[in-house]
Short mmCIF file of C-alpha atoms in Angstrom, two decimals:
data_model
loop_
_atom_site.label_atom_id
_atom_site.label_comp_id
_atom_site.label_asym_id
_atom_site.label_seq_id
_atom_site.Cartn_x
_atom_site.Cartn_y
_atom_site.Cartn_z
CA MET A 1 -20.64 -34.49 14.35
CA ALA A 2 -20.52 -35.53 18.15
CA LYS A 3 -24.23 -34.82 18.31
CA ASP A 4 -24.99 -36.77 15.39
CA ILE A 5 -23.06 -39.88 16.66
CA CYS A 6 -24.77 -39.42 19.99
CA HIS A 7 -28.14 -39.39 18.29
CA ARG A 8 -27.16 -42.44 16.16
CA PHE A 9 -26.15 -44.37 19.46
CA GLU A 10 -29.54 -43.65 21.17
CA SER A 11 -31.53 -44.46 17.87
CA ASP A 12 -29.76 -47.88 17.72
CA ASN A 13 -29.58 -48.72 21.45
CA ILE A 14 -32.08 -51.37 21.41
CA MET A 15 -30.44 -53.21 24.47
CA GLY A 16 -30.42 -50.02 26.65
CA ASP A 17 -26.47 -50.17 26.90
CA ASP A 18 -24.84 -47.36 28.78
CA LEU A 19 -23.97 -44.48 26.30
CA PRO A 20 -20.95 -42.18 26.24
CA LYS A 21 -21.99 -38.49 26.78
CA PRO A 22 -21.70 -36.04 24.01
CA GLN A 23 -18.73 -34.42 25.72
CA ALA A 24 -16.85 -37.59 25.81
CA VAL A 25 -17.45 -38.36 22.18
CA LEU A 26 -16.40 -34.93 21.21
CA LYS A 27 -13.07 -35.26 23.29
CA ALA A 28 -12.53 -38.55 21.44
CA LEU A 29 -13.06 -36.93 18.12
CA ALA A 30 -10.84 -34.09 18.88
CA ALA A 31 -8.16 -36.58 19.91
CA MET A 32 -8.20 -37.87 16.28
CA LEU A 33 -7.25 -34.59 14.61
CA THR A 34 -3.88 -34.07 13.42
CA VAL A 35 -3.93 -30.40 13.98
CA LYS A 36 -5.96 -28.80 17.09
CA SER A 37 -6.39 -25.26 16.15
CA PRO A 38 -6.23 -22.92 13.23
CA LEU A 39 -2.97 -21.53 14.27
CA ALA A 40 -1.52 -25.03 14.38
CA LEU A 41 -3.01 -25.51 10.86
CA TYR A 42 -1.34 -22.25 9.85
CA LYS A 43 1.99 -23.31 11.17
CA ASP A 44 1.79 -26.69 9.43
CA PHE A 45 1.10 -24.83 6.13
CA TYR A 46 4.61 -23.11 6.48
CA LYS A 47 6.12 -26.38 7.54
CA LYS A 48 4.77 -28.42 4.37
CA ALA A 49 5.78 -25.46 2.15
CA GLY A 50 9.41 -25.78 3.49
CA HIS A 51 9.60 -22.44 4.93
CA THR A 52 9.25 -22.58 8.58
CA GLU A 53 11.71 -19.73 9.01
CA LEU A 54 9.12 -17.42 7.42
CA PHE A 55 6.46 -17.67 10.35
CA VAL A 56 7.50 -15.54 13.07
CA MET A 57 5.22 -14.33 15.88
CA PRO A 58 6.42 -11.07 17.30
CA ALA A 59 4.61 -11.71 20.51
CA LYS A 60 2.54 -14.25 22.22
CA LYS A 61 -0.99 -14.58 20.27
CA THR A 62 0.38 -11.92 17.86
CA LEU A 63 0.83 -12.60 14.07
CA GLU A 64 2.78 -10.30 11.77
CA TRP A 65 0.56 -8.32 9.51
CA ALA A 66 1.37 -10.26 6.33
CA ASP A 67 0.04 -13.41 8.17
CA VAL A 68 -3.44 -11.98 9.44
CA TYR A 69 -5.58 -12.56 6.31
CA PRO A 70 -4.00 -15.87 5.02
CA PHE A 71 -4.69 -17.02 8.71
CA LEU A 72 -8.11 -15.80 8.73
CA TYR A 73 -8.82 -17.58 5.36
CA LEU A 74 -7.83 -20.92 7.21
CA TYR A 75 -9.76 -19.81 10.23
CA ALA A 76 -12.67 -19.65 8.24
CA ALA A 77 -12.46 -23.02 6.94
CA PHE A 78 -11.32 -24.62 10.29
CA GLU A 79 -13.94 -22.77 12.66
CA GLY A 80 -15.85 -20.28 10.43
CA LEU A 81 -16.21 -16.46 10.37
CA THR A 82 -18.98 -14.29 11.70
CA GLN A 83 -20.37 -12.25 8.80
CA SER A 84 -21.54 -8.69 9.49
CA SER A 85 -25.22 -8.23 9.21
CA ILE A 86 -25.12 -4.55 10.15
CA THR A 87 -22.90 -3.40 7.33
CA LYS A 88 -25.22 -2.67 4.30
CA HIS A 89 -22.61 -1.32 2.03
CA LEU A 90 -18.68 -1.40 2.16
CA VAL A 91 -16.21 1.09 0.71
CA ILE A 92 -12.74 0.01 -0.04
CA ASP A 93 -10.25 2.66 -1.01
CA GLU A 94 -6.98 2.11 -2.43
CA MET A 95 -7.82 -1.08 -4.06
CA GLN A 96 -4.36 -1.61 -5.52
CA ASP A 97 -2.97 -2.04 -2.03
CA TYR A 98 -4.89 -5.13 -1.11
CA ALA A 99 -3.78 -8.55 -1.94
CA PRO A 100 -6.16 -11.06 -3.37
CA ILE A 101 -6.12 -12.95 -0.18
CA GLN A 102 -7.38 -10.03 1.62
CA TYR A 103 -10.35 -9.52 -0.90
CA ALA A 104 -11.25 -13.27 -0.34
CA VAL A 105 -11.52 -12.79 3.40
CA ILE A 106 -13.36 -9.29 3.16
CA ASN A 107 -15.84 -11.09 0.92
CA MET A 108 -16.62 -13.75 3.74
CA LEU A 109 -16.99 -11.07 6.44
CA PHE A 110 -19.06 -8.54 4.20
CA PRO A 111 -21.37 -10.20 1.75
CA CYS A 112 -22.96 -6.88 1.16
CA PRO A 113 -22.83 -4.75 -2.07
CA LYS A 114 -19.35 -2.84 -2.20
CA THR A 115 -17.77 0.06 -3.96
CA ILE A 116 -14.06 -0.48 -4.62
CA LEU A 117 -11.89 2.51 -5.65
CA GLY A 118 -8.14 2.89 -6.57
CA ASP A 119 -5.40 3.30 -9.15
CA PHE A 120 -3.29 0.34 -10.12
CA GLY A 121 -0.84 2.84 -11.30
CA GLN A 122 -0.22 3.89 -7.74
CA SER A 123 0.54 0.28 -6.09
CA LEU A 124 3.05 0.41 -3.26
CA ASN A 125 3.62 -3.36 -2.58
CA PRO A 126 6.01 -5.17 -5.12
CA TYR A 127 4.44 -8.41 -4.04
CA HIS A 128 1.06 -7.62 -5.29
CA ALA A 129 1.64 -9.09 -8.73
CA TYR A 130 -2.11 -8.61 -9.91
CA SER A 131 -3.95 -6.50 -12.17
CA LEU A 132 -7.28 -4.70 -12.59
CA ASP A 133 -8.52 -7.54 -14.82
CA ASP A 134 -7.63 -10.07 -11.97
CA LEU A 135 -9.67 -7.98 -9.44
CA LEU A 136 -12.66 -7.86 -11.90
CA SER A 137 -12.63 -11.59 -12.12
CA LEU A 138 -13.22 -11.66 -8.23
CA TYR A 139 -16.49 -9.75 -8.68
CA GLU A 140 -18.24 -11.18 -11.67
CA GLY A 141 -20.98 -8.77 -12.92
CA ALA A 142 -19.53 -5.82 -11.15
CA GLN A 143 -20.40 -2.47 -12.60
CA PHE A 144 -17.00 -0.78 -13.81
CA THR A 145 -16.50 2.89 -14.20
CA GLU A 146 -13.05 4.45 -15.25
CA LEU A 147 -12.23 7.96 -13.93
CA ASN A 148 -9.72 9.67 -16.05
CA LYS A 149 -9.70 13.29 -15.22
CA SER A 150 -7.05 14.58 -12.70
CA TYR A 151 -7.76 17.77 -10.78
CA ARG A 152 -4.76 17.97 -8.37
CA SER A 153 -1.84 18.92 -10.63
CA THR A 154 -1.16 21.28 -13.25
CA TYR A 155 -1.30 20.28 -16.88
CA GLU A 156 2.40 20.33 -17.17
CA ILE A 157 2.90 18.20 -14.07
CA MET A 158 0.34 15.55 -15.00
CA ASN A 159 1.67 15.33 -18.58
CA PHE A 160 5.11 14.75 -16.98
CA ALA A 161 3.82 12.02 -14.71
CA LYS A 162 1.84 10.43 -17.67
CA ASN A 163 5.39 9.87 -19.51
CA ILE A 164 6.58 8.02 -16.48
CA ARG A 165 3.77 5.44 -16.37
CA ASN A 166 2.64 5.73 -19.89
CA THR A 167 -1.06 6.32 -18.81
CA ALA A 168 -2.42 7.76 -22.11
CA ALA A 169 -6.05 7.84 -21.00
CA LEU A 170 -5.36 10.30 -18.00
CA GLU A 171 -6.67 13.47 -18.87
CA PRO A 172 -5.37 16.44 -16.81
CA VAL A 173 -7.53 19.40 -16.07
CA LEU A 174 -6.56 22.45 -18.19
CA ARG A 175 -4.98 24.50 -15.35
CA HIS A 176 -1.37 25.59 -16.53
CA GLY A 177 1.88 26.32 -14.58
CA GLU A 178 5.60 25.97 -14.50
CA ALA A 179 7.19 22.94 -16.45
CA PRO A 180 8.88 20.50 -14.03
CA GLU A 181 12.60 20.91 -13.72
CA VAL A 182 15.12 17.97 -13.85
CA ILE A 183 18.27 19.38 -12.25
CA GLY A 184 21.63 17.40 -12.47
CA CYS A 185 24.16 18.03 -9.72
CA PRO A 186 27.72 17.47 -9.78
CA SER A 187 28.00 15.91 -6.23
CA GLY A 188 25.97 14.96 -3.17
CA GLU A 189 26.95 18.23 -1.43
CA ASP A 190 25.85 20.38 -4.21
CA GLU A 191 22.70 18.71 -4.56
CA LEU A 192 21.87 19.20 -0.65
CA LEU A 193 22.76 22.83 -1.34
CA ARG A 194 20.40 23.33 -4.08
CA ILE A 195 17.56 21.75 -1.92
CA GLN A 196 18.31 24.27 0.78
CA LYS A 197 18.22 26.99 -1.52
CA ALA A 198 14.89 25.73 -2.94
CA ILE A 199 13.54 25.68 0.62
CA ASP A 200 14.67 29.27 1.12
CA ALA A 201 13.15 30.20 -2.11
CA TRP A 202 9.75 28.61 -1.06
CA ASN A 203 9.90 30.33 2.21
CA ARG A 204 10.07 33.67 0.55
CA ASP A 205 7.21 32.64 -1.69
CA LYS A 206 5.14 32.07 1.51
CA ASN A 207 3.44 29.05 -0.11
CA ALA A 208 1.51 26.74 2.27
CA SER A 209 3.29 23.36 1.83
CA LEU A 210 6.42 21.91 0.38
CA GLY A 211 7.09 18.11 0.17
CA ILE A 212 10.51 16.73 -0.04
CA ILE A 213 9.88 13.04 -1.08
CA LEU A 214 12.43 10.29 -0.82
CA LYS A 215 12.26 6.80 -1.95
CA THR A 216 12.29 4.96 1.56
CA ASP A 217 11.67 6.02 5.15
CA LYS A 218 15.48 5.54 5.85
CA SER A 219 16.56 8.08 3.08
CA ALA A 220 14.06 10.41 4.20
CA LYS A 221 15.30 10.37 7.82
CA ALA A 222 18.95 10.96 6.47
CA LEU A 223 17.97 13.93 4.43
CA PHE A 224 15.98 15.38 7.38
CA ASP A 225 19.04 14.92 9.68
CA ALA A 226 21.27 16.73 7.16
CA LEU A 227 18.81 19.65 6.55
CA SER A 228 17.31 20.00 10.15
CA PRO A 229 20.45 22.11 11.54
CA ASP A 230 19.86 24.61 8.89
CA CYS A 231 16.18 24.59 7.90
CA ARG A 232 12.79 24.38 9.68
CA LEU A 233 11.04 21.31 8.71
CA GLN A 234 9.05 18.25 9.87
CA LEU A 235 9.70 14.38 9.17
CA VAL A 236 6.69 12.44 8.43
CA THR A 237 7.30 8.60 9.28
CA PRO A 238 4.93 5.64 9.95
CA ASP A 239 5.18 6.60 13.65
CA SER A 240 3.93 10.14 13.03
CA SER A 241 0.65 11.17 14.38
CA ARG A 242 0.26 14.62 13.19
CA PHE A 243 0.76 16.42 9.70
CA HIS A 244 0.92 20.04 9.37
CA ASN A 245 1.65 22.69 6.66
CA GLY A 246 5.24 23.80 6.01
CA VAL A 247 8.25 21.91 4.78
CA THR A 248 7.86 18.21 4.97
CA VAL A 249 10.27 15.40 4.45
CA THR A 250 8.86 12.11 3.94
CA SER A 251 8.95 8.92 1.88
CA VAL A 252 6.86 7.95 -1.19
CA LYS A 253 4.87 5.37 0.84
CA MET A 254 3.85 8.01 3.56
CA SER A 255 3.16 10.66 0.97
CA LYS A 256 0.20 8.60 -0.39
CA GLY A 257 -3.04 10.48 0.03
CA LEU A 258 -1.10 13.92 0.73
CA GLU A 259 -0.65 16.91 -1.76
CA PHE A 260 1.73 19.74 -1.49
CA ASP A 261 1.91 23.14 -3.25
CA GLU A 262 5.50 22.24 -4.47
CA VAL A 263 7.22 18.80 -4.41
CA ILE A 264 11.06 18.25 -4.43
CA LEU A 265 12.36 14.68 -5.33
CA PRO A 266 16.02 14.15 -4.54
CA HIS A 267 18.30 11.19 -5.63
CA VAL A 268 16.26 10.77 -9.13
CA ASN A 269 19.30 8.77 -10.55
CA THR A 270 19.87 5.38 -12.06
CA GLU A 271 20.71 3.74 -8.92
CA THR A 272 17.75 4.77 -6.84
CA TYR A 273 14.98 4.58 -9.49
CA CYS A 274 15.43 1.76 -11.96
CA SER A 275 12.89 -1.05 -11.88
CA GLU A 276 9.25 -1.20 -12.93
CA TYR A 277 8.23 -1.00 -9.33
CA ASP A 278 10.30 2.29 -9.03
CA ARG A 279 8.21 3.74 -12.00
CA SER A 280 5.07 3.40 -9.76
CA LEU A 281 7.00 5.18 -6.86
CA LEU A 282 8.14 7.94 -9.14
CA TYR A 283 4.67 8.43 -10.56
CA ILE A 284 3.20 8.59 -6.98
CA ALA A 285 6.03 11.15 -6.00
CA CYS A 286 5.28 13.40 -8.84
CA THR A 287 1.62 13.62 -8.53
CA ARG A 288 1.83 14.74 -5.08
CA ALA A 289 2.59 18.27 -6.46
CA MET A 290 -0.30 20.77 -7.30
CA HIS A 291 1.78 23.66 -8.80
CA ARG A 292 5.59 23.17 -8.97
CA LEU A 293 7.85 19.90 -9.36
CA THR A 294 11.49 19.72 -9.10
CA LEU A 295 13.64 16.61 -9.43
CA PHE A 296 17.39 16.44 -8.34
CA TYR A 297 20.02 13.81 -9.26
CA THR A 298 23.61 13.08 -9.20
CA GLY A 299 25.46 10.99 -11.67
CA GLU A 300 23.25 9.41 -14.30
CA CYS A 301 19.65 10.55 -14.32
CA SER A 302 16.98 7.88 -13.92
CA ARG A 303 16.08 6.23 -17.27
CA LEU A 304 12.26 6.14 -16.10
CA LEU A 305 12.48 9.86 -17.14
CA SER A 306 13.66 9.42 -20.56
CA GLY A 307 10.57 10.30 -22.15
CA ASN A 308 10.12 13.52 -20.11
CA PHE A 309 13.13 15.75 -21.05
CA LYS A 310 10.72 17.28 -23.57
CA ALA A 311 8.08 17.71 -21.21
CA GLY A 312 10.20 19.42 -18.35
CA LYS A 313 13.14 21.35 -18.66
CA GLU A 314 16.67 20.04 -17.80
CA ALA A 315 19.24 22.28 -15.94
#
């Protein structure tokens, strides 16, 4: 704009007056802006929304992860983003874990063709309230292919998981094994003892991997601390850099992408797993098991398993 103004000055300067230099015009225009930078614009967004307390910078020139893509969206409007010309095809995995604002920015950065894969039944973010149809609306004319056959788990485990999410279209491969067990315990101490016995039995069977999956990182750490004096196991957290076979204690979030010969799910009661979001977590955890699945609970068993007592066996 400063260049256009200077060009207009020069064209209309019939009297040969002294003209301001382009840099001076640019400075004068910048002084007229109510916000001076994309970051100031983003802060103003929170201010006008009446939620300034939600914008927190962990360090200088550092945004929280939740702010990165919304900020980039405003940055694109304010200063523009550089498109990738070297990327000829982009593959996006775990599509259900991306928010619509992330897709909007990705589309700006990568205008190339894309392959997008995932399973909305395995969504980990309770705040991503959108569906497969919403995603398809962002890519009008896209070719859609649905993959329904599951190869990881036995027929019995996949049928058990299907009943949790009511995914009728999912077809398990015909590889049979033990029916999942749902075991009620009279107390937390008894549940812990049963888990220790299950670990001992797994050690005798000499399988490659046993996953003990809790709802949260905090509950995984608590169970690890309770078991570690008597059992040899590893704890997988967001700070972990390595994973190896053996007995692993972890959260549902950290188990995504992993698979185990055997899986144990503690605390599957009405207090721990009760919401529709918890239904997704249970589904993810159960489908980490390849050959054997055992669920423990104290008190009342989670109602999310109500359709499963015929599919599995309750002890």
